[in-house]
XYZ file of C-alpha atoms in Angstrom:
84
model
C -56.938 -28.057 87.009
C -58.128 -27.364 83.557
C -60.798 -30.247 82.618
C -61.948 -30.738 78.934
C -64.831 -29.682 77.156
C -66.638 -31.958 75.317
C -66.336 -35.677 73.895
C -64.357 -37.449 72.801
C -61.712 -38.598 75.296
C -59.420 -35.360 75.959
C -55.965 -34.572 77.109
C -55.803 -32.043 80.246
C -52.065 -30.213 80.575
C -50.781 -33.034 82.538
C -51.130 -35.696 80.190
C -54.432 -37.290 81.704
C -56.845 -38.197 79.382
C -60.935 -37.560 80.675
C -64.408 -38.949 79.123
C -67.429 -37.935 79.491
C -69.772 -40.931 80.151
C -70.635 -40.865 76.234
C -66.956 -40.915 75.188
C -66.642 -44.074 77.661
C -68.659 -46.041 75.728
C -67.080 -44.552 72.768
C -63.875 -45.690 73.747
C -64.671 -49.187 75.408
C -67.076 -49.948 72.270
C -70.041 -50.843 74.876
C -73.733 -48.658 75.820
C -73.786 -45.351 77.446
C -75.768 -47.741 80.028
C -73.333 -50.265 80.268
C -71.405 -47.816 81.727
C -73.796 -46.065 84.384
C -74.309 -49.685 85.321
C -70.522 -49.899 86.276
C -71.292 -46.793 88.270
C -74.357 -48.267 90.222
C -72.217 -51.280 91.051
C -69.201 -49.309 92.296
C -67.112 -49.781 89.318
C -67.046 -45.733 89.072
C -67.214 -43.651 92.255
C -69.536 -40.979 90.851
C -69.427 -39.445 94.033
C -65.824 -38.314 94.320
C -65.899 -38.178 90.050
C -64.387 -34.744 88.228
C -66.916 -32.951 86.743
C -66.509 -30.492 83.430
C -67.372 -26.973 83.072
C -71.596 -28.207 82.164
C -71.237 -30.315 85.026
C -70.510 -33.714 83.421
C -68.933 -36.713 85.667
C -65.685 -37.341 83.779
C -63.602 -40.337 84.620
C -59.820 -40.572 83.896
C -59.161 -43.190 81.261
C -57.182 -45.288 83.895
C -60.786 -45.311 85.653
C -62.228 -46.557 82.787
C -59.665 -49.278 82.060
C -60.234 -49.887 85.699
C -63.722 -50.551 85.790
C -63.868 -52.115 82.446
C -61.879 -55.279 83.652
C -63.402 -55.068 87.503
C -66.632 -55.619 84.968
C -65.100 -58.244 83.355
C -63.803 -60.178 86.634
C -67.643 -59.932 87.359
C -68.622 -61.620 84.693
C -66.444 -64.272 84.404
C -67.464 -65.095 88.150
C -70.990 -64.912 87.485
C -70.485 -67.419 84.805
C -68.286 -69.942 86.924
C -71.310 -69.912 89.779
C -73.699 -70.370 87.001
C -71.669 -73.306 85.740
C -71.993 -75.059 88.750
């Protein structure tokens, strides 16, 4: 499976678009850390992630979307406790 090269967000032959960690926060608007922190809390399986040809994690941009609003769910529950 060809992967892409370098940022921003690429399309591979089938259609899937990959970021690099740095075109993640490109494309969600947030930190570079914002986004390992979604990987420390599970948000992004870094273990299983693609890598590119420098050795980059790359996430699909459904994986992003994905941990994006698991992030958000977080939050908002974080918020109602707090609230309490």
């Amino acid at each position: 499976m060809p992967l892409p090269n370098d940022d921003p967000g690429r399309e591979a032959a089938d259609g899937t678009i990959w970021f690099t960690i740095r075109a993640a926060a490109r494309f969600t608007g947030r930190d570079p850390q914002t986004i390992y922190s979604w990987e420390r809390r599970g948000h992004l399986n870094r273990t299983t992630a693609a890598r590119d040809e420098h050795g980059r994690r790359i996430y699909t941009q459904q994986q992003i979307a994905a941990a994006e609003l698991a992030a958000r769910r977080n939050t908002s529950r974080v918020r109602r406790v707090a609230s309490c």
